[in-house]
mmCIF file of C-alpha atoms and ligand atoms in Angstrom:
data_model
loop_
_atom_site.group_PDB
_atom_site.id
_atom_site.type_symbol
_atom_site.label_atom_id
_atom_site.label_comp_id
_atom_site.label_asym_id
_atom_site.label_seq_id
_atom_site.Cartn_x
_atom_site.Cartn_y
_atom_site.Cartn_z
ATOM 1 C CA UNK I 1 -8.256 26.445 19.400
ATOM 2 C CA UNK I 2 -7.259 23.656 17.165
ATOM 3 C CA UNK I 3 -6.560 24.243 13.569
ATOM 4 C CA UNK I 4 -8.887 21.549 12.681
ATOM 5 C CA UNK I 5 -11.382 20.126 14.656
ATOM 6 C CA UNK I 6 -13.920 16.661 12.910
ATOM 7 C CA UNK I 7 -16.585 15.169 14.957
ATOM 8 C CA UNK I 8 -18.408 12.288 13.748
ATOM 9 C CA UNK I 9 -17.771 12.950 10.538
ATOM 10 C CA UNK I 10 -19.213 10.608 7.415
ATOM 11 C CA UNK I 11 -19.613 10.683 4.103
ATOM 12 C CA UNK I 12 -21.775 8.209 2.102
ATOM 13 C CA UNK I 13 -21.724 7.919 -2.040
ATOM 14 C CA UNK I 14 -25.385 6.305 -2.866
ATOM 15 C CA UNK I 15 -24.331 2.474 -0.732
ATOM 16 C CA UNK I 16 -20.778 3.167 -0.323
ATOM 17 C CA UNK I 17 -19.556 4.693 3.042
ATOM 18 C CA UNK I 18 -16.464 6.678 1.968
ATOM 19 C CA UNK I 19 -15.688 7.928 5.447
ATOM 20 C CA UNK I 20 -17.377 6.295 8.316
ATOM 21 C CA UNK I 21 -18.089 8.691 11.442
ATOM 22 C CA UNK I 22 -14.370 9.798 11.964
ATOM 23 C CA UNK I 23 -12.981 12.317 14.918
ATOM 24 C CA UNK I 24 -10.037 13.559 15.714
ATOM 25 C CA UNK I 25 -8.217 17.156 16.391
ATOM 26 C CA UNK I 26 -4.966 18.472 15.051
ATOM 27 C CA UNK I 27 -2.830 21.185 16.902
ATOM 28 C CA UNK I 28 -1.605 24.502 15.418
ATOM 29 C CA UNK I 29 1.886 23.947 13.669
ATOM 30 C CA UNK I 30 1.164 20.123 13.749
ATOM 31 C CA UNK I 31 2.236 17.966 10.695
ATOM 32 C CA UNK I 32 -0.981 15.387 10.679
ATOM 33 C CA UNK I 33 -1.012 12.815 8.482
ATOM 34 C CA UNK I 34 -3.294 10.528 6.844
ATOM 35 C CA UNK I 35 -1.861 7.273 6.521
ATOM 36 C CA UNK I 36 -3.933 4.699 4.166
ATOM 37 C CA UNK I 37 -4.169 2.336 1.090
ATOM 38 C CA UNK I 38 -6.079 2.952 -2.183
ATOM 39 C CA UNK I 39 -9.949 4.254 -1.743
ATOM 40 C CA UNK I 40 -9.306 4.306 2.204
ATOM 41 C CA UNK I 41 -11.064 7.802 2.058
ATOM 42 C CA UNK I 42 -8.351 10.147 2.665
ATOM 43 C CA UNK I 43 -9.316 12.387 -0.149
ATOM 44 C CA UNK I 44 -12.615 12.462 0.869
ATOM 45 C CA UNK I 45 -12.295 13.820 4.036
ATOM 46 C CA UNK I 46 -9.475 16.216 2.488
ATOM 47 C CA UNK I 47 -12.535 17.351 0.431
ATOM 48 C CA UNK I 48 -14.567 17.560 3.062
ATOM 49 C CA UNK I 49 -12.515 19.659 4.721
ATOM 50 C CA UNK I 50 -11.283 22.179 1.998
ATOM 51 C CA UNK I 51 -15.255 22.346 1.791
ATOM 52 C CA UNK I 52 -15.123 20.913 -1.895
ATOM 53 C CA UNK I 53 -17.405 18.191 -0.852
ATOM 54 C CA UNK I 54 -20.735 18.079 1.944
ATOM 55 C CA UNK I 55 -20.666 15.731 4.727
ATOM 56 C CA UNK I 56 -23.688 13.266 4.894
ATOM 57 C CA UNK I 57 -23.593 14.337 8.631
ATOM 58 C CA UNK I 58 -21.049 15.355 11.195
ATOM 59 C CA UNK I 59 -19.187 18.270 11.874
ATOM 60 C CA UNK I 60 -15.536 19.385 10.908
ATOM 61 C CA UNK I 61 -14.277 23.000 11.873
ATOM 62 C CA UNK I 62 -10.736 24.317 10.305
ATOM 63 C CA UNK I 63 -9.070 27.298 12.026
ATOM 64 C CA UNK I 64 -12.681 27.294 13.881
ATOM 65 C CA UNK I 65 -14.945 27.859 10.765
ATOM 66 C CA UNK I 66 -17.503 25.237 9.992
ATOM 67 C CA UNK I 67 -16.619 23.953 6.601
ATOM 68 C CA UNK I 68 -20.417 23.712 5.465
ATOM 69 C CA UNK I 69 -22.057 27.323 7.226
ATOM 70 C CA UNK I 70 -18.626 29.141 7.120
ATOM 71 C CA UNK I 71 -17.412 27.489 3.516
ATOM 72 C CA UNK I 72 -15.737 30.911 2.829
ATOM 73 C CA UNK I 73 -14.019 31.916 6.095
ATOM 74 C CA UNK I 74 -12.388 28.620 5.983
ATOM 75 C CA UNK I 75 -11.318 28.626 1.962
ATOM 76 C CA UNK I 76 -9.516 31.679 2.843
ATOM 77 C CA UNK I 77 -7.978 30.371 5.519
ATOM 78 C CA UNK I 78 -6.428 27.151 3.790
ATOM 79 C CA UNK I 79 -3.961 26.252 0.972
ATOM 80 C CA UNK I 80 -5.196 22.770 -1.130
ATOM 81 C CA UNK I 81 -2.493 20.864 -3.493
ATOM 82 C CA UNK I 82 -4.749 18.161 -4.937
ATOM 83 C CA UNK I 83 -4.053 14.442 -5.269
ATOM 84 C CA UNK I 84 -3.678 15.261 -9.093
ATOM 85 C CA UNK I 85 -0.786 17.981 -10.268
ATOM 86 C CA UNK I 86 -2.943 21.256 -11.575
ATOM 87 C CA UNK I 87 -0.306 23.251 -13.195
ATOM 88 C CA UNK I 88 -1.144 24.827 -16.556
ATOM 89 C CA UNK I 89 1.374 22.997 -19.166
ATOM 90 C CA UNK I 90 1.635 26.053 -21.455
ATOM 91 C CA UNK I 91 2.384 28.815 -19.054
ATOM 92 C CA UNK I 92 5.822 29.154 -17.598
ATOM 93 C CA UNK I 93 5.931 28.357 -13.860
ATOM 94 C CA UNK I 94 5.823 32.512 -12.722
ATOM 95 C CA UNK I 95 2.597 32.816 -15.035
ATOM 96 C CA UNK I 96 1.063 29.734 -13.183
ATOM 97 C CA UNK I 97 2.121 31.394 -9.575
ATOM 98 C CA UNK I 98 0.680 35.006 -10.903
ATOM 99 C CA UNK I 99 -2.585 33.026 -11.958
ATOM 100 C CA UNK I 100 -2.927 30.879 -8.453
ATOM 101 C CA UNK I 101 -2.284 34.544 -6.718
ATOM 102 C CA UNK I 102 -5.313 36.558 -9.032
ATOM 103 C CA UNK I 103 -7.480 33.458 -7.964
ATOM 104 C CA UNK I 104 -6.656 33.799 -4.379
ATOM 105 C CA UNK I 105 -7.342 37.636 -4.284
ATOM 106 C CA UNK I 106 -3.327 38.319 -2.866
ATOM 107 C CA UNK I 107 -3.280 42.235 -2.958
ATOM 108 C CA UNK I 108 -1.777 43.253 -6.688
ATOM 109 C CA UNK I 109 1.332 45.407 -4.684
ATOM 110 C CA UNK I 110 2.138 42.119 -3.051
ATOM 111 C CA UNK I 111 2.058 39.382 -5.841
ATOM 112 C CA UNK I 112 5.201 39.816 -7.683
ATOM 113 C CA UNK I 113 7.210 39.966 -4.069
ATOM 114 C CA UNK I 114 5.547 36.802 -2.777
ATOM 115 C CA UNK I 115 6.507 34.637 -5.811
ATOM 116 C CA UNK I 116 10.089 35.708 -6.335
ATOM 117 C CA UNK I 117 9.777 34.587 -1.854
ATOM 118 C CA UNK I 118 8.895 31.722 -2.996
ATOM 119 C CA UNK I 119 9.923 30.324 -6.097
ATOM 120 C CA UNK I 120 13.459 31.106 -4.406
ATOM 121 C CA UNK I 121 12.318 28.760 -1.414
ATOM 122 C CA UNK I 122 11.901 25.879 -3.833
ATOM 123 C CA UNK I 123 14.405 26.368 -5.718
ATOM 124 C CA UNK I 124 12.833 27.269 -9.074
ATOM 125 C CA UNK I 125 13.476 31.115 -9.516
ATOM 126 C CA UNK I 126 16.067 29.895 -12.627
ATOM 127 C CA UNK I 127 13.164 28.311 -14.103
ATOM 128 C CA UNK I 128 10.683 30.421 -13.547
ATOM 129 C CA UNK I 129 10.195 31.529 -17.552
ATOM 130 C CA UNK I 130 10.129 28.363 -19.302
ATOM 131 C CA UNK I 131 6.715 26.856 -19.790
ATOM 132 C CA UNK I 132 5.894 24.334 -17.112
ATOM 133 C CA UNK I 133 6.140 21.348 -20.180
ATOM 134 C CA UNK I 134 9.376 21.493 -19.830
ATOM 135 C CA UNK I 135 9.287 20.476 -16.600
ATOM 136 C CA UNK I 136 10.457 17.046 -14.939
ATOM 137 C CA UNK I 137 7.369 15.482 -12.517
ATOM 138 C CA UNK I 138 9.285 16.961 -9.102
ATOM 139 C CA UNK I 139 9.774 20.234 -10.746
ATOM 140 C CA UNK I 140 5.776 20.438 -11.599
ATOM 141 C CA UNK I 141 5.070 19.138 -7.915
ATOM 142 C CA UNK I 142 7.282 21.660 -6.468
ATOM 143 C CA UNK I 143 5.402 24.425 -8.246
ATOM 144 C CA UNK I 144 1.659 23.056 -7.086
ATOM 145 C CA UNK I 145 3.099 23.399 -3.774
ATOM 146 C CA UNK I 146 4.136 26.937 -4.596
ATOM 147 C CA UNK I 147 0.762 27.316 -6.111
ATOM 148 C CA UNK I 148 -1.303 26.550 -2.803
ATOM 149 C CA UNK I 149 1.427 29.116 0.217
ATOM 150 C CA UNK I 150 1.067 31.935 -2.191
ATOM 151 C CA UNK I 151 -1.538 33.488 -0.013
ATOM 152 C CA UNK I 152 0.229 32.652 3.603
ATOM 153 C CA UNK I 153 -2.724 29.940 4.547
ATOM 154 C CA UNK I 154 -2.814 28.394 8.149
ATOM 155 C CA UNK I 155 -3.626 25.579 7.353
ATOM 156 C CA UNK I 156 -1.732 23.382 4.459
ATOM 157 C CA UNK I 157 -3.703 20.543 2.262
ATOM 158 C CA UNK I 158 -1.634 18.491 0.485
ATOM 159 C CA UNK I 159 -3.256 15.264 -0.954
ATOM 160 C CA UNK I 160 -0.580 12.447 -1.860
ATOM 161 C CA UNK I 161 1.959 14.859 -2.245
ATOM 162 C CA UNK I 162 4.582 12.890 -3.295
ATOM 163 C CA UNK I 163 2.746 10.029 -5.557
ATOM 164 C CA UNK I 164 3.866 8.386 -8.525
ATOM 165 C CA UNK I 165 7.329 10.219 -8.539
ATOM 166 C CA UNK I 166 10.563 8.319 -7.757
ATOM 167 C CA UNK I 167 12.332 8.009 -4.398
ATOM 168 C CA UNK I 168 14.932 10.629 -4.907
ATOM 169 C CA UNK I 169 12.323 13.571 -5.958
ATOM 170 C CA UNK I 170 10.123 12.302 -3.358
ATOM 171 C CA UNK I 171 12.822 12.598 -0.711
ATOM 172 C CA UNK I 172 13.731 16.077 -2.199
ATOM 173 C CA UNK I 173 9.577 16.959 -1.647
ATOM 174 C CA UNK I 174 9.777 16.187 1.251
ATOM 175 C CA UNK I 175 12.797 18.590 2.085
ATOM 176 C CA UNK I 176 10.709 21.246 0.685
ATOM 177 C CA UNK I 177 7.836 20.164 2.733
ATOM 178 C CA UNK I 178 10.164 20.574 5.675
ATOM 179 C CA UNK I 179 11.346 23.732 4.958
ATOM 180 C CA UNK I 180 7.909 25.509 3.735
ATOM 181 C CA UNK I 181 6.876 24.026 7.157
ATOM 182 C CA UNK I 182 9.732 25.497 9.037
ATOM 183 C CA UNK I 183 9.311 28.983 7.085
ATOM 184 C CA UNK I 184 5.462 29.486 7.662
ATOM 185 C CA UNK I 185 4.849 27.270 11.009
ATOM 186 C CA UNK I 186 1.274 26.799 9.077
ATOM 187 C CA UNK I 187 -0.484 22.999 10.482
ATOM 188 C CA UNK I 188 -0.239 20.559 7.529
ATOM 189 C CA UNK I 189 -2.679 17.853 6.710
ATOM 190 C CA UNK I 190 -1.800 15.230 3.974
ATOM 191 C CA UNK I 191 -2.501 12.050 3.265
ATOM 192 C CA UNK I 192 -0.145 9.614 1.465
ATOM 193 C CA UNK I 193 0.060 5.885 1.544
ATOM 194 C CA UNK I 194 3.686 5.791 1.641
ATOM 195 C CA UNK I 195 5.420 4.491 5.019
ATOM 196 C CA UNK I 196 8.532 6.430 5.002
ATOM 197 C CA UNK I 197 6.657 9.898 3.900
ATOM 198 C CA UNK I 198 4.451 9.460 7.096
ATOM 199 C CA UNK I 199 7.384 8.630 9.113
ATOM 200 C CA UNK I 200 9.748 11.340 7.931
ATOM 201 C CA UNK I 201 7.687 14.515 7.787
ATOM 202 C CA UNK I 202 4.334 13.394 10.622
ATOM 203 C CA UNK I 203 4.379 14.677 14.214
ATOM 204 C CA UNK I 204 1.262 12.198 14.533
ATOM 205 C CA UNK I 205 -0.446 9.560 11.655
ATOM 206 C CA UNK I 206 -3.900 8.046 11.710
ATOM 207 C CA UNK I 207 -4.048 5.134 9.771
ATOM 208 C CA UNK I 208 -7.475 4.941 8.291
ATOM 209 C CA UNK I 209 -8.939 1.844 6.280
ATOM 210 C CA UNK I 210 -12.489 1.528 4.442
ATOM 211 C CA UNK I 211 -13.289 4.822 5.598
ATOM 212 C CA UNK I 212 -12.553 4.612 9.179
ATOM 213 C CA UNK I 213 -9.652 5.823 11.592
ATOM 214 C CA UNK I 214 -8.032 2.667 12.939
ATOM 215 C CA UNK I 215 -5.427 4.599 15.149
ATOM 216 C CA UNK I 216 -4.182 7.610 16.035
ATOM 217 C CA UNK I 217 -0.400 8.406 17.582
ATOM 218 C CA UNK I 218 3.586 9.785 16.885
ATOM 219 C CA UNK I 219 4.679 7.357 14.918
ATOM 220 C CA UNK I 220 7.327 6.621 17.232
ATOM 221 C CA UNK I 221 4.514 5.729 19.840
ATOM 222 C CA UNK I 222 2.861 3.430 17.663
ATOM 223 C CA UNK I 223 6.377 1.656 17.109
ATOM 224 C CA UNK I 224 7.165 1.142 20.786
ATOM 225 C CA UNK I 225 3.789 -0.233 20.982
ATOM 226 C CA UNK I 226 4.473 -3.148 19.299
ATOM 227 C CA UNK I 227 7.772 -3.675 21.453
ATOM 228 C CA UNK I 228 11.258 -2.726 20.357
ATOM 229 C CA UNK I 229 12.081 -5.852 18.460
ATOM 230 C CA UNK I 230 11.067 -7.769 15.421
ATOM 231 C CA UNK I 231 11.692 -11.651 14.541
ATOM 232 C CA UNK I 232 11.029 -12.389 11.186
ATOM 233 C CA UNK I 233 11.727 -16.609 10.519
ATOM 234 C CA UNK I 234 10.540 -19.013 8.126
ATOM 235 C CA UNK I 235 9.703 -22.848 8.092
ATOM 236 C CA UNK I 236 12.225 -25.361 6.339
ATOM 237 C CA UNK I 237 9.259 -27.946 7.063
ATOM 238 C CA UNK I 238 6.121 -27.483 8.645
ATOM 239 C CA UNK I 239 3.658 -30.347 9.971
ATOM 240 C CA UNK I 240 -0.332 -30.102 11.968
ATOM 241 C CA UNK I 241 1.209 -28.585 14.807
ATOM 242 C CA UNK I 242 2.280 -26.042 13.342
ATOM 243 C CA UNK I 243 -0.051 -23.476 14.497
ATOM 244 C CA UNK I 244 -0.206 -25.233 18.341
ATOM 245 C CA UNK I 245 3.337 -24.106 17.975
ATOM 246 C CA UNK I 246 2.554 -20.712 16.814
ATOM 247 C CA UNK I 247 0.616 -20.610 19.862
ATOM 248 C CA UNK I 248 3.408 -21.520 22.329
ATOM 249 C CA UNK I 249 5.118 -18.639 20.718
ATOM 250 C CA UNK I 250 3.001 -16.360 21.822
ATOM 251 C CA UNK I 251 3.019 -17.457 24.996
ATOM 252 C CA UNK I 252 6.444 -16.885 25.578
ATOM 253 C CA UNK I 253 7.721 -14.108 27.989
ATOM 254 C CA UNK I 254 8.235 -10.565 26.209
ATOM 255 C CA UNK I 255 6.443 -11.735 22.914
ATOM 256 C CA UNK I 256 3.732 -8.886 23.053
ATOM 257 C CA UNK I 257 2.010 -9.886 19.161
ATOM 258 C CA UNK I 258 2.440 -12.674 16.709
ATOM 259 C CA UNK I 259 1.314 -12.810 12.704
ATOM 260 C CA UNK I 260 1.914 -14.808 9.977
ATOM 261 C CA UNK I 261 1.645 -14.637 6.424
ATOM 262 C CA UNK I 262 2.194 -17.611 4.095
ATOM 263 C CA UNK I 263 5.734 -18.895 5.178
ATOM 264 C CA UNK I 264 6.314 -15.953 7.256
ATOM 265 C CA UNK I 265 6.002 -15.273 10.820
ATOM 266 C CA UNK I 266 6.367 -12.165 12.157
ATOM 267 C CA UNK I 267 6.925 -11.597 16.271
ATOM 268 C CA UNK I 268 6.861 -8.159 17.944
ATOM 269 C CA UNK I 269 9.161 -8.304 20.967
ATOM 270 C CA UNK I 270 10.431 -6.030 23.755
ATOM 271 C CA UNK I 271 13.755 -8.599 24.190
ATOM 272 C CA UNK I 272 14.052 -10.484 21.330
ATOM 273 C CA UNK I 273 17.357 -11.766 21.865
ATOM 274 C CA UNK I 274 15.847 -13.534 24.940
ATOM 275 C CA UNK I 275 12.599 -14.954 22.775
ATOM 276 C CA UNK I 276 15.109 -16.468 19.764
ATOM 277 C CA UNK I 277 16.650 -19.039 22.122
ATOM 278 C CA UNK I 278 12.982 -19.950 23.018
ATOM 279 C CA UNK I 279 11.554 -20.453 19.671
ATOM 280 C CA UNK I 280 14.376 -22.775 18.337
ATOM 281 C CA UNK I 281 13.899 -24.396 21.373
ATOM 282 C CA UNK I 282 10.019 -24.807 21.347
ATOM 283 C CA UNK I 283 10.300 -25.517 17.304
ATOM 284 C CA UNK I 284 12.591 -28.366 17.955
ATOM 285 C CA UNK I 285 10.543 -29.838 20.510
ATOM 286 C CA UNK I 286 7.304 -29.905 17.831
ATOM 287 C CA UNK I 287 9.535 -31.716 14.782
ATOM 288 C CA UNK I 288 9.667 -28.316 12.864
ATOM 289 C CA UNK I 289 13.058 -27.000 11.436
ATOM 290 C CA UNK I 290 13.712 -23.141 10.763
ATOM 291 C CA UNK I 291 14.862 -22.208 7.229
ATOM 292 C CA UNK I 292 15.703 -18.607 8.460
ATOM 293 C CA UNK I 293 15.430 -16.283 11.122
ATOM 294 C CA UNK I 294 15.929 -11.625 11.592
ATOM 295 C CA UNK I 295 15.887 -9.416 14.668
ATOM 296 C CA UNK I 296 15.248 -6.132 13.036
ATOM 297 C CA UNK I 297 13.506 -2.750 14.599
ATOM 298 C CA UNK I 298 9.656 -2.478 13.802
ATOM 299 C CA UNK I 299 8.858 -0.316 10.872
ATOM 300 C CA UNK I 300 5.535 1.836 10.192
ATOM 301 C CA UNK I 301 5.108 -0.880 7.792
ATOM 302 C CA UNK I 302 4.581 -3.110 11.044
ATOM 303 C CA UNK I 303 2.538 -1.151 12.564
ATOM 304 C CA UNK I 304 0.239 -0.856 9.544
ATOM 305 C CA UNK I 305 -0.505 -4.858 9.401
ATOM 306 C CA UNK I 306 -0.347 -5.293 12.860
ATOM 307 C CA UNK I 307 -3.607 -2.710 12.511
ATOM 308 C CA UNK I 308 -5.465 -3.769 9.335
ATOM 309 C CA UNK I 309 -4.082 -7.500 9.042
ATOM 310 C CA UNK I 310 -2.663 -6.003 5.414
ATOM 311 C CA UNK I 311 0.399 -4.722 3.728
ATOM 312 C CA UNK I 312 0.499 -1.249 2.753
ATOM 313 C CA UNK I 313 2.193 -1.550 -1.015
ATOM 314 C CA UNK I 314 5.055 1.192 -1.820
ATOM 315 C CA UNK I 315 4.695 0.488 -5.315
ATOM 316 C CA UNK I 316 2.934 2.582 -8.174
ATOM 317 C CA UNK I 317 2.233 -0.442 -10.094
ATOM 318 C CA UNK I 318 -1.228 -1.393 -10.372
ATOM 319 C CA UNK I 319 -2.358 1.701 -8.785
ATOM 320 C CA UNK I 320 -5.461 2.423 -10.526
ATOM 321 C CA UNK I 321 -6.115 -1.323 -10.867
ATOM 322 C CA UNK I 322 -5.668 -1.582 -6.851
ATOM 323 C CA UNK I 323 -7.998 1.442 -6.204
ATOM 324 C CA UNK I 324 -11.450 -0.413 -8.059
ATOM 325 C CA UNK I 325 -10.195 -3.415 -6.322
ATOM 326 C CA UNK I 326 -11.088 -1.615 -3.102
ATOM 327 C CA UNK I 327 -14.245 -0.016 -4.375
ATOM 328 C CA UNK I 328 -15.610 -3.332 -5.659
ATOM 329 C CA UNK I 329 -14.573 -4.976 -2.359
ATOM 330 C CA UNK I 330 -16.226 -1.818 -0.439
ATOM 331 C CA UNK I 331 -19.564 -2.605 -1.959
ATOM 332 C CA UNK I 332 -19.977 -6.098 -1.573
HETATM 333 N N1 ATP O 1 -17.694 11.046 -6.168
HETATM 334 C C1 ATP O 1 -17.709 9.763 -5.792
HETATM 335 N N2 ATP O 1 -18.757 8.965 -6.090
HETATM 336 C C2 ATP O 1 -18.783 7.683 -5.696
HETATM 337 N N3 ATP O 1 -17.802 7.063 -5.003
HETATM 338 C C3 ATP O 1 -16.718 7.804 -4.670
HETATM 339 C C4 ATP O 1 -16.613 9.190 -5.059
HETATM 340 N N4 ATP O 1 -15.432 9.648 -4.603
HETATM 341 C C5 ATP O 1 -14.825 8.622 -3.972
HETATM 342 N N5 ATP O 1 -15.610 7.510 -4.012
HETATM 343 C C6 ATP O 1 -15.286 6.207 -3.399
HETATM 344 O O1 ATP O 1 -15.069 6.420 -2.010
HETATM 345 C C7 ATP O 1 -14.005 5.606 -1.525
HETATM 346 C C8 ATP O 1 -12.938 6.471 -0.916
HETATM 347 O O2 ATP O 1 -12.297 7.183 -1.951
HETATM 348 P P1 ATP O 1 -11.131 8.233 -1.710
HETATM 349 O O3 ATP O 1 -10.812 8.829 -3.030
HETATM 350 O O4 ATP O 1 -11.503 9.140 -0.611
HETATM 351 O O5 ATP O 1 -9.945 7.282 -1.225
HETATM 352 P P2 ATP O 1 -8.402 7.599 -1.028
HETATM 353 O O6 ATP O 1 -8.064 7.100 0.336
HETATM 354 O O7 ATP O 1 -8.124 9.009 -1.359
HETATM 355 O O8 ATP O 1 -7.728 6.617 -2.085
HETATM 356 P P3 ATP O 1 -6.506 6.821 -3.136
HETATM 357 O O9 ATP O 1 -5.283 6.388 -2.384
HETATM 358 O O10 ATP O 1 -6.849 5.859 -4.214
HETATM 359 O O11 ATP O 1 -6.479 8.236 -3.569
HETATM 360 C C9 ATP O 1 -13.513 4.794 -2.711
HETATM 361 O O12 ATP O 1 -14.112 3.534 -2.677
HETATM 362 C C10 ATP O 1 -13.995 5.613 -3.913
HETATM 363 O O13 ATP O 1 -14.210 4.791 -5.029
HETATM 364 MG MG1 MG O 2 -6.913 9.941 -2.733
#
């Protein structure tokens, strides 16, 4: 059995196709992540699937319930930490925990055991009695993690777990991700449109744009795809042929993929120190000079453009200006 299962899945809002007729299947004890910018529909589909939202038609099992006849089986099978953090300000963090437990129906004898477990595991037991306003943004995370393995569920939700906080908490998240992961062996589906969180913590990513699944692999796989190598290099001057000598590039033995972006162009390699030579060489021969030139290991980053022709932003800036960007350009 897989602990989730979606066929053919879409969801449409009035004109706008939120999730367009997605599949895929995640193991038991897999770390699956959604990898995607701003209104790409990862939420919806986490929605979907923590039976908060219908599908317009398709069919998505998790832990083999259907998540629209078997809505129940399936809530009390999961754990959800939404996108947004859900902890009450004016409790203290144990009164939060003892409130998530009474709503998940955790037998009374058991409740006060589970949360000392794990407040311990993330490191919040010393807290545990001051109100949650007190809090810094990692601490509050860390207890909306708490809030959603208080019940043991198979299978983990967590929706942008790490966004808008600052590297350092994030890469102390995703420690605790780690270990809760390593403690429970429960599957874990999140989403995130950070790089480095998909990397880190993902057996295997699908990168999904305007609502539908561009690829699916390890990210290591998806890497070694592109080749081992990446040459960055820049134009001191550029004339016409500039793109017949873009072209030549590509032609070249070993390059497997060629973009470029304003003054940038980006080749993916599998023996880049034997395509360099090459490209000076062909350059020279077409009257263009090279300002600069990098041979540097592909990133996720890499892989992302090399799918959707765009940059996936690491930035918090803009973010709520960025996500009506993509609605407005989703319903042209
Ligand atoms: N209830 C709704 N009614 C109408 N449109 C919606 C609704 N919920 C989401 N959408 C739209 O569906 C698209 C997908 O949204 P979704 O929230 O799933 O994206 P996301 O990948 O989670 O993005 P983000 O990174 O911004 O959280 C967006 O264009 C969004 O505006
Ligand atoms: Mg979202």
């Amino acid at each position: 059995m897989y602990a989730i299962e979606i066929n053919s899945l879409t969801k449409k809002f009035q004109k706008l196709t939120a999730v367009d007729n997605i599949s895929l299947k995640v193991d038991e004890g897999e770390i699956f992540g959604f990898l995607g910018p701003n209104g790409a529909g990862k939420s919806t589909t986490m929605m979907i699937l923590t039976t908060l939202l219908k599908p317009t038609s398709g069919v998505a099992l998790v832990s083999g319930f259907n998540v629209v006849s078997q809505a129940k089986k399936v809530r009390e099978n999961i754990g959800y930490v939404q996108q947004e953090i859900s902890v009450d300000e004016y409790l203290t963090g144990r009164e939060n925990l003892q409130l998530q437990a009474r709503l998940n129906h955790i037998p009374k004898n058991q409740i006060e055991k589970r949360i000392d477990d794990i407040l311990e595991l993330i490191e919040l037991s010393e807290k545990q009695n001051q109100a949650v306003i007190s809090y810094s943004g990692g601490m509050r995370k860390r207890l909306d993690l708490a809030g959603g393995l208080l019940h043991h569920p198979k299978v983990l939700f967590l929706d942008e777990p790490t966004v808008g906080l600052d590297i350092q908490t994030r890469r102390r998240i995703w420690e605790y991700i780690k270990t809760i992961h390593k403690e429970y062996g429960m599957t874990i589906f999140l989403s995130t449109h950070y790089m480095e969180e998909a990397d880190r913590l993902c057996n295997r990513i699908g990168i999904i744009d305007y609502g539908k699944i561009q690829v699916i692999d390890s990210p290591q796989t998806m890497k070694n795809a592109l080749g081992n190598e990446v040459i960055v290099f820049t134009f001191e001057n550029q004339n016409e042929k500039r793109d017949i000598l873009i072209d030549k590039i590509n032609e070249i033995e070993f390059v497997k993929e060629i973009s470029k972006k304003d003054e940038q162009v980006t080749v993916f390699s599998s023996k880049g120190t034997e395509v360099i030579p090459k490209i000076f060489q062909l350059s020279s021969n077409y009257g263009i000079k090279i300002k600069s030139i990098s041979l540097t290991q592909p990133t996720l980053d890499d892989v992302f453009i090399s799918y959707t022709g765009r940059e996936l932003r690491d930035d918090n800036e803009n973010y709520n200006q960025r996500r009506e960007h993509a609605k407005m350009m989703r319903l042209k």
